[in-house]
Coordinates of C-alpha atoms in Angstrom, one line a residue:
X1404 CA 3.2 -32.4 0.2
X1405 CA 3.9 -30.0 -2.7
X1406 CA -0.2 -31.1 -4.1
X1407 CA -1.2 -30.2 -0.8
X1408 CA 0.2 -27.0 -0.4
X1409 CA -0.4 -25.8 -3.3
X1410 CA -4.5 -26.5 -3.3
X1411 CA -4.6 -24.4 0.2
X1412 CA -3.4 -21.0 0.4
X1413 CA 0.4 -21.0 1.2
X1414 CA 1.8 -19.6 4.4
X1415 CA 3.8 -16.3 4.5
X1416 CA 7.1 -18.3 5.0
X1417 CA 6.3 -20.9 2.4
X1418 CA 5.6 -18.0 -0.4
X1419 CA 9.1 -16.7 0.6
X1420 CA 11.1 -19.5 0.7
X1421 CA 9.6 -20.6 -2.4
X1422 CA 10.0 -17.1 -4.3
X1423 CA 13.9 -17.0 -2.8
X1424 CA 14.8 -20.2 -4.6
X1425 CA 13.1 -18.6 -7.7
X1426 CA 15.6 -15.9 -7.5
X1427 CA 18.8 -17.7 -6.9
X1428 CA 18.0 -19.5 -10.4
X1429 CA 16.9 -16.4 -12.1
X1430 CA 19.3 -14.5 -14.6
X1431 CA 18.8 -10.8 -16.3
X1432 CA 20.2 -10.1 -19.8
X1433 CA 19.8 -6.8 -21.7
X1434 CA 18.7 -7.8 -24.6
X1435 CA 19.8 -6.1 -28.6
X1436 CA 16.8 -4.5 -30.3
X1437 CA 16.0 -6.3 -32.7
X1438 CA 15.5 -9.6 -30.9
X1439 CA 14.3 -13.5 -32.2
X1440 CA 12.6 -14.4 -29.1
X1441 CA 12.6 -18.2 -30.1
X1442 CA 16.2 -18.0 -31.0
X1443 CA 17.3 -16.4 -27.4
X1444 CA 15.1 -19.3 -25.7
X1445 CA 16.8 -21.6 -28.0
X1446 CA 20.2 -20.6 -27.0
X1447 CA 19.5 -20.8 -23.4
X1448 CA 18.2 -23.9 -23.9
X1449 CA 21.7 -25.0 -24.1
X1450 CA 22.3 -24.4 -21.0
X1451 CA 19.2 -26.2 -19.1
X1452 CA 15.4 -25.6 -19.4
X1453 CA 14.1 -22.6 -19.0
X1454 CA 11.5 -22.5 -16.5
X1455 CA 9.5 -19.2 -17.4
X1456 CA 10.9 -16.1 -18.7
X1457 CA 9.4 -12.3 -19.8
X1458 CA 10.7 -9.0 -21.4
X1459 CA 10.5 -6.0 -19.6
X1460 CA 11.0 -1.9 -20.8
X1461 CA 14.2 -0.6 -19.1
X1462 CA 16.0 1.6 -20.9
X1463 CA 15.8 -1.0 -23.8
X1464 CA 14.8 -4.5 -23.7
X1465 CA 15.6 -6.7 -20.6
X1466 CA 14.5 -10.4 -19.8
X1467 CA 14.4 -12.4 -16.9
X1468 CA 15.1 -15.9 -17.0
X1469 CA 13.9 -18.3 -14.4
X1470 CA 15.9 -21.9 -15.4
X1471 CA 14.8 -25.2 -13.9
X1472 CA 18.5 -26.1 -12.5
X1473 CA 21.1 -23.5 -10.8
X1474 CA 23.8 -25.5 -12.6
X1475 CA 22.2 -24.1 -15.9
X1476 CA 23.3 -20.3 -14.8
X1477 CA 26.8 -21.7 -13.8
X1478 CA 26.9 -23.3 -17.2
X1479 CA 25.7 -19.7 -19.1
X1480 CA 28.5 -17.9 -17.2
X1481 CA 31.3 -20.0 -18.3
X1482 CA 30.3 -19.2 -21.9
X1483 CA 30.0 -14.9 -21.1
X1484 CA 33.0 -13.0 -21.7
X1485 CA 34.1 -9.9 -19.9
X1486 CA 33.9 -6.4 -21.3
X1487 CA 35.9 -5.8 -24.5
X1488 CA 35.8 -1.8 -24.0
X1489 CA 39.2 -0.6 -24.5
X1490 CA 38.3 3.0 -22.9
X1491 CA 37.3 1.6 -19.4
X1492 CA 38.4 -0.3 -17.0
X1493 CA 35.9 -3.0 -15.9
X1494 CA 35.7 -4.1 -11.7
X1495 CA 35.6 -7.8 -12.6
X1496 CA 32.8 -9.0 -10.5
X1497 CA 30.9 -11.6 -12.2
X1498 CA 27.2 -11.2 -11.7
X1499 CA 23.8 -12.9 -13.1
X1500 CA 23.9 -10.0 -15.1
X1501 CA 24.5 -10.2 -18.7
X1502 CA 24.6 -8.0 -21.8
X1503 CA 23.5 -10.1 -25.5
X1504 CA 24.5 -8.2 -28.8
X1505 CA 23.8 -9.9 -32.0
X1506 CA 27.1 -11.2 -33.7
X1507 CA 25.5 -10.6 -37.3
X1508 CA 23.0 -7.9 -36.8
X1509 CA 19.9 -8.4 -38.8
X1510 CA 20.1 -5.8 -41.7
X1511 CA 17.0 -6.7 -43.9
X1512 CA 13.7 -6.7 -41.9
X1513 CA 12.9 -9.6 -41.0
X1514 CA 9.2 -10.1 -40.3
X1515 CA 9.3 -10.1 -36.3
X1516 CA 6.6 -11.1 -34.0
X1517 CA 6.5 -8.2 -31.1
X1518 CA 7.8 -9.1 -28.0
X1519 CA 5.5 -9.0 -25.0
X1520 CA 6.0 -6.4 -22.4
X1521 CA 5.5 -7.0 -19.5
X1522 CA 4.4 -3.4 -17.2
X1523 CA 6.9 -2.9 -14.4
X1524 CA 4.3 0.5 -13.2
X1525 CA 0.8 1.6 -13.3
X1526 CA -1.1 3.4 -15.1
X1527 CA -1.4 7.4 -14.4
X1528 CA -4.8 8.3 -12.7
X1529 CA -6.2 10.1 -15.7
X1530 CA -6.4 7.1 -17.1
X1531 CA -7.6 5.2 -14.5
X1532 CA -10.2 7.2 -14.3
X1533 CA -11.4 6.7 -18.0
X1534 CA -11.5 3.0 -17.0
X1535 CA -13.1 3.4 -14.2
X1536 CA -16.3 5.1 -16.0
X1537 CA -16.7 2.1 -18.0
X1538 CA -17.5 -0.3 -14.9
X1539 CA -20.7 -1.1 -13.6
X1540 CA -20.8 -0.6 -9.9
X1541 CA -17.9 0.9 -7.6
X1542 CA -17.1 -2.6 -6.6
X1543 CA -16.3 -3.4 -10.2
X1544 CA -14.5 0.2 -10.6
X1545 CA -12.4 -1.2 -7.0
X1546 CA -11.4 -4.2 -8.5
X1547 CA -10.2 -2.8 -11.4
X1548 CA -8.6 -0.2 -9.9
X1549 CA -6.7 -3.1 -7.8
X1550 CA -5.8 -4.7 -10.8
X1551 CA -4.0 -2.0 -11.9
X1552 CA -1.9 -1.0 -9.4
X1553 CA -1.3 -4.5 -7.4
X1554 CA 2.6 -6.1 -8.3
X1555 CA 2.1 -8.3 -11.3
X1556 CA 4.0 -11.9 -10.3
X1557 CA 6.4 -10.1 -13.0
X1558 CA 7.2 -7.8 -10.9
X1559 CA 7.7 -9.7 -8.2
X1560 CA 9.8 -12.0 -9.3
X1561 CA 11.6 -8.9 -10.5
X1562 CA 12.3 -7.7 -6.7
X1563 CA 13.3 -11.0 -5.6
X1564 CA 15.5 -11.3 -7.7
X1565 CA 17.3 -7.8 -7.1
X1566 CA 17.3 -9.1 -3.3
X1567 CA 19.1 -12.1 -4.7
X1568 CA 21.6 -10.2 -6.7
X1569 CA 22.5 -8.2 -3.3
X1570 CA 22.8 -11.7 -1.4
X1571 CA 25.5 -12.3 -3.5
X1572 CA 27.7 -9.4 -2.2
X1573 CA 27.0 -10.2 1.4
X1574 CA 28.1 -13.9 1.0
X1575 CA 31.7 -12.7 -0.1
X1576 CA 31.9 -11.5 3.8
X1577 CA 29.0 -13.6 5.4
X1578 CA 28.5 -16.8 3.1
X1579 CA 25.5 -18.0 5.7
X1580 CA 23.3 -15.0 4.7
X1581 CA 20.5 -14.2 3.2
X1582 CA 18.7 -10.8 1.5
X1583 CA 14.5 -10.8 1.7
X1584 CA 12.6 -8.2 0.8
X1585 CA 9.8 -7.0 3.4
X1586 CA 7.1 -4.7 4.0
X1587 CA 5.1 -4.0 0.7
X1588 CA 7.0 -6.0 -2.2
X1589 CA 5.4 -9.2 0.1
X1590 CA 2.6 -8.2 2.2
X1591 CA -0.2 -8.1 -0.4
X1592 CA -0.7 -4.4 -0.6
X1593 CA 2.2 -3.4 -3.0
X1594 CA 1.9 -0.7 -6.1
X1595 CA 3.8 -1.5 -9.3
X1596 CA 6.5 1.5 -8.9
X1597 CA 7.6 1.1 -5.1
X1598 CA 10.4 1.2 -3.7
X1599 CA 12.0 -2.1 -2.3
X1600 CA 13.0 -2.4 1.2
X1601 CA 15.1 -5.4 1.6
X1602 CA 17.0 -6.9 4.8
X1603 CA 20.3 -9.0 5.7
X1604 CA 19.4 -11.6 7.8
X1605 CA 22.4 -13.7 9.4
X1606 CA 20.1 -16.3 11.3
X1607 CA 20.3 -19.4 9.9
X1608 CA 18.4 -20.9 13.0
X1609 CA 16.9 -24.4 13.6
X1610 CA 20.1 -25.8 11.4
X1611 CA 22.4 -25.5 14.0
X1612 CA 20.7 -26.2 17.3
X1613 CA 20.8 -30.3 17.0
X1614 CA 23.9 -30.9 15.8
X1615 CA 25.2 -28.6 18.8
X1616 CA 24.0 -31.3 21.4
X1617 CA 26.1 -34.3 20.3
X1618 CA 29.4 -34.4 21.6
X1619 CA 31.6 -33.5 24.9
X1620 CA 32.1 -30.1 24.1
X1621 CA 30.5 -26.2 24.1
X1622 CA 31.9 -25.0 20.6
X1623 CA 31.7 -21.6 19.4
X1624 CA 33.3 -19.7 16.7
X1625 CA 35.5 -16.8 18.1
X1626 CA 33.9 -13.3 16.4
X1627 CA 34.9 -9.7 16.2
X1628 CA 32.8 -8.7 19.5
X1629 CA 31.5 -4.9 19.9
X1630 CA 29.6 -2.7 22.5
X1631 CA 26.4 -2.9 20.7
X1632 CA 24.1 -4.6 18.0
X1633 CA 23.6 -0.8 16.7
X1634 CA 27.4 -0.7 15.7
X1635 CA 27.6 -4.0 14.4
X1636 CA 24.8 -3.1 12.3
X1637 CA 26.4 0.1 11.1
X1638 CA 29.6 -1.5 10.4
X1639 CA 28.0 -4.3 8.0
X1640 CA 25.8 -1.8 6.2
X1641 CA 29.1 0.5 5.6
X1642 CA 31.1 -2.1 4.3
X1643 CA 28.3 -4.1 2.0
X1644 CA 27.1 -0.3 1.1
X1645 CA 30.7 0.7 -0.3
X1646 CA 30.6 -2.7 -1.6
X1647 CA 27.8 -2.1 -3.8
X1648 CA 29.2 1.4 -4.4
X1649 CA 32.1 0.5 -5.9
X1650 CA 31.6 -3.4 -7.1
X1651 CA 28.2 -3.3 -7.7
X1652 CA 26.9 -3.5 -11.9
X1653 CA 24.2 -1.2 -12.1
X1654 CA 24.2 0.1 -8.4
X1655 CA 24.0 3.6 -8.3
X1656 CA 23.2 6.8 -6.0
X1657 CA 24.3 4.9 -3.2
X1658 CA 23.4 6.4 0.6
X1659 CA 24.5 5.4 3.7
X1660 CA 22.1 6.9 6.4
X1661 CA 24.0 5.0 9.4
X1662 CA 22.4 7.6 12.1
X1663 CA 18.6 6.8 11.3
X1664 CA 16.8 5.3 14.1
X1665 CA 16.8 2.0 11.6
X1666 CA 20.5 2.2 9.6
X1667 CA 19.7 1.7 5.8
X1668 CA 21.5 1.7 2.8
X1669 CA 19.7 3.8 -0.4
X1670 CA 20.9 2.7 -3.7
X1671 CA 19.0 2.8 -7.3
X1672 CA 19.5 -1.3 -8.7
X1673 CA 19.5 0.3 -12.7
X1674 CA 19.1 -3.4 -14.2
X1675 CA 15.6 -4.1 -12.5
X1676 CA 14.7 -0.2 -12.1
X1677 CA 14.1 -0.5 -8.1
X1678 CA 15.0 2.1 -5.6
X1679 CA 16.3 0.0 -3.0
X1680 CA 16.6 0.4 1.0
X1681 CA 18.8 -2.2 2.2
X1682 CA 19.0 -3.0 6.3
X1683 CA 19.6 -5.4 8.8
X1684 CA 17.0 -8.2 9.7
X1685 CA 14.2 -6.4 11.7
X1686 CA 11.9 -9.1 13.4
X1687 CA 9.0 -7.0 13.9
X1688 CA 9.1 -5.4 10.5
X1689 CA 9.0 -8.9 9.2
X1690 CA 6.5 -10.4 12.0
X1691 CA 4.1 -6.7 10.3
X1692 CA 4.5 -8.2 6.8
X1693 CA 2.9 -11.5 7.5
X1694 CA 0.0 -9.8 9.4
X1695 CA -0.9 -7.9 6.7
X1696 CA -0.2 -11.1 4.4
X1697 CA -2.6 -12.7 6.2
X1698 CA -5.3 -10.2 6.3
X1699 CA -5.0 -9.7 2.8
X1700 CA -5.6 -13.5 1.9
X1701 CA -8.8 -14.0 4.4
X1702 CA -10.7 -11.5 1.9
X1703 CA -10.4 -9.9 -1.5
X1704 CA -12.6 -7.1 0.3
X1705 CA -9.7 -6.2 2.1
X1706 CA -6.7 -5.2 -0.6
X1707 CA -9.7 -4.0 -2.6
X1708 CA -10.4 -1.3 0.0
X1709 CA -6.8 -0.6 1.0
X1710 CA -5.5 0.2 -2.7
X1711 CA -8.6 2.6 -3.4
X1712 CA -8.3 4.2 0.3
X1713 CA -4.4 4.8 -0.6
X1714 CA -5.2 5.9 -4.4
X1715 CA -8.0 8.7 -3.0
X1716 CA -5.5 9.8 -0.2
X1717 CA -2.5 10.4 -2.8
X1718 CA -5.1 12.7 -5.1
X1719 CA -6.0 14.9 -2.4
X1720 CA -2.7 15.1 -1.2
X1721 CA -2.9 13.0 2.3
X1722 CA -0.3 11.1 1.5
X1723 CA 3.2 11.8 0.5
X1724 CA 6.3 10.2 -0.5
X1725 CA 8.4 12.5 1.0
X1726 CA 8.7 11.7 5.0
X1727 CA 6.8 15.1 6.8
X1728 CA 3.7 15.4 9.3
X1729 CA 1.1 13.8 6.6
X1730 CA -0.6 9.6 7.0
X1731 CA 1.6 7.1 5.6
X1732 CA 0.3 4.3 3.4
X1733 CA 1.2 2.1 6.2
X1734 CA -1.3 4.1 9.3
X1735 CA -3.8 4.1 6.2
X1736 CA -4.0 0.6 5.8
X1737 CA -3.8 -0.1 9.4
X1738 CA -7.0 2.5 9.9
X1739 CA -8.4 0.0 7.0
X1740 CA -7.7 -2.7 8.9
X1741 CA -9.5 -1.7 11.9
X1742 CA -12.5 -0.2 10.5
X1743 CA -12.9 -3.9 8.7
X1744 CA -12.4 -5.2 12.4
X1745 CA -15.3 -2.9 13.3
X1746 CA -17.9 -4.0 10.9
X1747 CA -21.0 -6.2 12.5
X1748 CA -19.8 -8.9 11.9
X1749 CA -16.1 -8.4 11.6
X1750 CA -14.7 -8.9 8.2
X1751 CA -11.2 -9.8 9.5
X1752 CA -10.0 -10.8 12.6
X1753 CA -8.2 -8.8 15.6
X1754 CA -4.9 -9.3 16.3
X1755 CA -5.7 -11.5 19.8
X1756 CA -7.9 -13.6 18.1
X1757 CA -4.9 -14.6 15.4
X1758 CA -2.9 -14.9 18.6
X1759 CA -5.5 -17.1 20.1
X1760 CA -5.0 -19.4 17.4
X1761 CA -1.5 -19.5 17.5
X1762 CA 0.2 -22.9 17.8
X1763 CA 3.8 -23.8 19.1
X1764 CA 5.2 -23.1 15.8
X1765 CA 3.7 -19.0 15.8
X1766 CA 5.3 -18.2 18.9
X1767 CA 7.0 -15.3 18.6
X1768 CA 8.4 -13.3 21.7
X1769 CA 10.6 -10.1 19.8
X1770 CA 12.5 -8.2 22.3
X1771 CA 10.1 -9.1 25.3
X1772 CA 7.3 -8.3 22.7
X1773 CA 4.5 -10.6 22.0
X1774 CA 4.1 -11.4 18.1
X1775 CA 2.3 -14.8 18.3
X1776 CA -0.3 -15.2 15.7
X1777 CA -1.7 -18.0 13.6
X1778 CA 0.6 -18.4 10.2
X1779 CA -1.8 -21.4 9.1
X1780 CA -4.6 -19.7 7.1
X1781 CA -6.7 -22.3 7.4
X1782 CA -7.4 -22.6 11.1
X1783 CA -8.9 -18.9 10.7
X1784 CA -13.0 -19.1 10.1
X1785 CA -14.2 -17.4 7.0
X1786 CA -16.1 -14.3 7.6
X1787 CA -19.7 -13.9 7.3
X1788 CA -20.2 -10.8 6.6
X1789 CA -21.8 -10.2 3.3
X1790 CA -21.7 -6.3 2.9
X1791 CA -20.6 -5.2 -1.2
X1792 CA -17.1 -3.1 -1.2
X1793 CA -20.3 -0.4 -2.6
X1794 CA -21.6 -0.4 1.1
X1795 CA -17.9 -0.4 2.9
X1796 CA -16.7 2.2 0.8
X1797 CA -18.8 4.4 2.1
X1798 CA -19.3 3.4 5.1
X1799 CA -15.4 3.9 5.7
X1800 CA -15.6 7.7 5.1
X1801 CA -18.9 8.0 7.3
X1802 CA -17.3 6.4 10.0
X1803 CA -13.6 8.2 10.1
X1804 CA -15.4 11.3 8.8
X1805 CA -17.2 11.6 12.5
X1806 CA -14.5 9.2 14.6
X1807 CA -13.8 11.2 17.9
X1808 CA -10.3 11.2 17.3
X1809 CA -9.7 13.8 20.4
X1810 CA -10.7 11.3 22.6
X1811 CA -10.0 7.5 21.2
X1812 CA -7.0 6.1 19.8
X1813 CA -7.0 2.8 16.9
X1814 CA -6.2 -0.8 18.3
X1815 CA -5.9 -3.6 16.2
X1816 CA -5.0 -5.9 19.2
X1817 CA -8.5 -5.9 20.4
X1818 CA -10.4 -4.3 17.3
X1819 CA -12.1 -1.8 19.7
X1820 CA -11.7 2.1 20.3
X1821 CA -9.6 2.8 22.9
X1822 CA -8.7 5.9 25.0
X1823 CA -5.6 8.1 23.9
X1824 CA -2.9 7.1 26.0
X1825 CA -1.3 10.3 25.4
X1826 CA -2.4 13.5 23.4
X1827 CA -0.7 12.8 19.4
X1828 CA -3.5 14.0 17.3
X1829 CA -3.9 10.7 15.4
X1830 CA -2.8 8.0 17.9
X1831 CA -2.6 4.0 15.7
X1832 CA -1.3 1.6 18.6
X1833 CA 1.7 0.0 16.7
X1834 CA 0.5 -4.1 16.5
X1835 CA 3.5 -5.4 18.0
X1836 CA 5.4 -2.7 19.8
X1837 CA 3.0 -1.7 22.1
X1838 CA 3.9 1.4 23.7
X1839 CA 4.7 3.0 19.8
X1840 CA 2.2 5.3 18.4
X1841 CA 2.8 4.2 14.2
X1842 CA 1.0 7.9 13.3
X1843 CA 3.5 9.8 16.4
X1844 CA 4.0 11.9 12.9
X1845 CA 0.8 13.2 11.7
X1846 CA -0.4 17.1 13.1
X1847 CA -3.4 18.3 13.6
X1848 CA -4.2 20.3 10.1
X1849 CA -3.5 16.9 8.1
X1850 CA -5.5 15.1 10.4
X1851 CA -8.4 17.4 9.9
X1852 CA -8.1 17.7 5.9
X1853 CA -8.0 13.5 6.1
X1854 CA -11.6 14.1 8.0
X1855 CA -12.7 16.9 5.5
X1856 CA -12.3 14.7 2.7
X1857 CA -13.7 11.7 4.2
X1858 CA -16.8 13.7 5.1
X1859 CA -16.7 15.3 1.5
X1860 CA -16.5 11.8 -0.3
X1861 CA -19.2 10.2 2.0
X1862 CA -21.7 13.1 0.7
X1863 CA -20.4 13.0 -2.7
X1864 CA -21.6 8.9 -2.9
X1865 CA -24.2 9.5 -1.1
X1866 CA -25.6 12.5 -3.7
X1867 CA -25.0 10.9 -6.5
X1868 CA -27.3 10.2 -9.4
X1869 CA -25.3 7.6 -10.9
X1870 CA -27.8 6.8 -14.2
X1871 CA -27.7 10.8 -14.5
X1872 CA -23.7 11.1 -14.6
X1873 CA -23.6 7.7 -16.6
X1874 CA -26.0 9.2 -19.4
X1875 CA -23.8 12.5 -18.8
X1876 CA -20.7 11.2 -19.0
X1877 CA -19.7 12.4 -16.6
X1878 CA -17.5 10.7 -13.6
X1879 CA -19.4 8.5 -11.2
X1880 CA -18.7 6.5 -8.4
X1881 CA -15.0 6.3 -6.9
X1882 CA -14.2 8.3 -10.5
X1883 CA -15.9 11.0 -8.7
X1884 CA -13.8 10.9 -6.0
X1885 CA -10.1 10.5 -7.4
X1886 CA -10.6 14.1 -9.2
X1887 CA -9.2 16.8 -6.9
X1888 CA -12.4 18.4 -4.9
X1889 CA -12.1 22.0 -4.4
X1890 CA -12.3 23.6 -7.4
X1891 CA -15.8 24.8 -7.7
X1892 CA -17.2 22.9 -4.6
X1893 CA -15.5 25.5 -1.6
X1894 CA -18.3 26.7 -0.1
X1895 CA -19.9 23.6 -0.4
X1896 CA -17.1 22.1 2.0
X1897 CA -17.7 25.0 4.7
X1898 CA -20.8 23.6 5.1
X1899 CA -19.6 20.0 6.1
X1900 CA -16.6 20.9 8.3
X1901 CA -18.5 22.6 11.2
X1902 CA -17.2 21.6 14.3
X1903 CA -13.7 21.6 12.6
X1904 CA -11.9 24.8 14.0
X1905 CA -11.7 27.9 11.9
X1906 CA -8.3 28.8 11.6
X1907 CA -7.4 25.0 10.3
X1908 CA -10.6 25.6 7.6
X1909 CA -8.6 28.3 5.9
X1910 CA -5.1 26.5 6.0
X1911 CA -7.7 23.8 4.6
X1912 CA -9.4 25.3 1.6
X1913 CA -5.9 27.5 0.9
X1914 CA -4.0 23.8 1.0
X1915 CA -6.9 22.3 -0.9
X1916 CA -6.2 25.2 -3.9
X1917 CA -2.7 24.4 -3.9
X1918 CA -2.7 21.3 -3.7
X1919 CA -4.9 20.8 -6.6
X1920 CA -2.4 21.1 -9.3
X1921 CA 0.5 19.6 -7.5
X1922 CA -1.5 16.9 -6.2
X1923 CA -3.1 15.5 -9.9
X1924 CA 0.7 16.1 -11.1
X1925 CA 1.7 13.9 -8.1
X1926 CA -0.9 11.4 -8.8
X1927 CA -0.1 11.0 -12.4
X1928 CA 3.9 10.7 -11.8
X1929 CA 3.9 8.1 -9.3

């Protein structure tokens, strides 16, 4: 029951479906300047109740209308007329995009209530940091730092929607399918500002497979057939690409990259302000998303440490949005993930133990992979561990900060240190695929700055006076460790990177200068 569900903490597939029918009765409208909230709600009104709405900063004002009915939107769209502007030509593809102008603007100034705005990024660090200052403990300064920077349900409805909008191109060729977003815009550890990858999924299992019983007859439909899923693929994401290209209100910078090892679609969706990376469905990427969906509902421990883990790596330059031999956000939080795993007792979980608790329902065999696990949050016993984010902070840096990673690789199937299988500098067994390192990337100078810094932030909390710096005003705490080390501290960090080899410790400290001004300009523009 609807009571029920909502009182326990909703499955993966429950949040989506529910969040998918959000979008298909969701609308966008650019609004004019000077806007009468209460009038534009009014007007709607017309149409069918408005179920929740907001205004968001996008190159003026836009707002996002979520009505109770989708008969209300087909009911608004009668009423919209197409472009007047003699000087273009207009493609006339009707979206759930609209423009409002006032008909009489409002010359005299009418005393007007602001409209709220609703944040579709984060804050730069600088000011973070300010904030951060103010807290009490670095559990507090975690959390806050987590509010800032995790999606607002704003902006998540926001994504969904821009999935939704691209669902409605692929039903003019495939009227059965659907467009979700994965990876971070639903597994619990997305930043305000990321990009949105998205999938086309054709599979409208489960409907079919009874009604295909009855009767005296095999039927099938007769399709297009072609020597590989690869080309299929490439084919669809060509045609629904130049689709959006040329069809497509607001769709710019459109990419095809058919070659990658994954065929994607790039394309900048101007009405919500997403850079979007459309593919076909991916099963694993999707069974990855609920894993992490899960592990981030068990514990509010767990998103805390990921978002200040990520945050520290993108100051010191670990991390980078540009693909290259440095961690991506996603081995980070998987390294999270395990270290949590490792704690006495475990705060989370392994991955066998989930699959343990797997029932009929959670089995999930991918390409003669095994994805079972439990999607039922409930059947999965509470930790008891009691350690503050304070402690595990910490405690993360000490204990990747003296890992052996020469000789043991990361396992999140059984939560234990295993030995490399084969000699990649940073070896992260991929959950599901289980002869894929996820980390195959990272080289052995970015793997030793990631230790340098973990062993340079575990002696930095460690040291600290925090009543002294508080009285000082000075930065305590995590503060302390989002501001680029380096500058006066280089001889300081010889000192805690023996055993690291020489020749790596001057690429290090030379890296560490450099990156010092391109890395707090990095951290403030993303």
């Amino acid at each position: 029951t609807d009571a029920e569900v909502s009182t326990r903490k909703k499955t993966f597939a429950e949040v989506q479906t529910e969040r998918l029918d959000q979008a298909e009765r969701t609308v966008l409208i650019k609004c004019p300047s000077k806007l009468n909230e209460k009038k534009l709600l009014q007007y709607l009104a017309s149409h069918g109740n408005v179920k929740s709405h907001f205004f968001f900063e996008n190159r003026g004002i836009s707002a996002l209308i979520e009505f109770s009915e989708k008969s209300s939107i087909a009911s608004l769209q009668d009423a919209v007329g197409i472009p007047s502007a003699s000087e273009h030509h207009v493609v006339p593809f009707k979206s759930r995009l609209f423009t409002f102008t006032l008909k009489n603007p409002v010359s005299q100034h009418v005393e007007e209530t602001p409209l709220h705005l609703s944040p579709q990024c984060h804050i730069p660090v600088k000011d973070l940091i300010e904030k951060l200052c103010l807290a009490d403990s670095i559990s507090s300064q975690m959390y806050i730092l987590l509010n800032e920077y995790q999606l607002t349900e704003e902006n998540i409805k926001l994504r969904f929607l821009a999935c939704s909008l691209v669902r409605d191109f692929a039903r003019a060729y495939f009227p059965d399918s659907t467009v979700k977003p994965f990876g971070s815009s639903v597994n619990t550890f997305g930043k305000l500002g990321s990009d949105v990858d998205m999938f086309l999924d054709f599979r409208d299992t489960g409907k079919h497979a009874t009604k295909m019983k009855k009767g005296p007859f095999e039927m099938e439909y007769q399709m297009k057939r072609l020597p590989s899923e690869r080309l299929a693929t490439q084919r669809i994401l060509s045609v629904i690409g130049d689709c959006l290209d040329n069809f497509g209100p607001g769709c710019a910078n459109v990419q095809k990259i058919l070659n990658a090892r994954c065929p994607l679609v790039k394309f900048s969706h101007q009405p919500t302000g997403f850079q979007c990376d459309l593919s076909v469905s991916n099963s694993i990427a999707i069974r990855s998303s609920e894993l992490l969906y899960i592990y981030g509902c068990l514990d509010s421990r767990v998103r805390a440490l990921v978002f200040t883990i990520r945050c520290w790596a993108r100051v010191h330059g670990l991390t980078n949005s540009a693909p290259g031999t440095w961690i991506t956000n996603f081995s980070l939080t998987m390294m999270v993930m395990f270290f949590l795993q490792r704690r006495s007792p475990p705060i989370i979980p392994t991955l066998d133990q989930l699959k343990e608790l797997a029932g009929e329902k959670d089995k999930h065999i991918i390409g003669g992979y095994d994805c079972s696990f439990v999607s039922d949050l409930r059947k999965i016993k509470p930790t008891k561990n009691t350690e503050t984010l304070d402690v595990l902070l910490g405690e993360f840096f000490e204990y990747f900060g003296n890992f052996d990673f020469r000789k043991n690789s990361i396992n999140l199937r059984k939560g234990k240190e295993v030995n490399k299988p084969e000699s990649s500098p940073l070896y992260i067994w991929n959950p599901f695929e289980q002869d894929l390192n996820i980390s195959k990337n990272v080289n052995q100078p970015q793997l030793e700055k990631f230790i340098a810094m973990a062993r340079e932030s575990a002696w930095i909390l460690q040291k600290e006076d925090k009543t002294q710096q508080m009285i000082n005003k000075e930065p305590w705490g995590l503060a302390a460790l989002l501001i680029p080390f380096g500058r006066n501290n280089s001889s300081k960090m010889k000192n805690r990177m023996k055993g690291i080899g020489s020749e790596t410790i001057r690429s290090l400290l030379d890296s560490l200068k450099l990156n010092n001004a391109s890395s707090q300009q990095k951290a403030v523009g993303k």
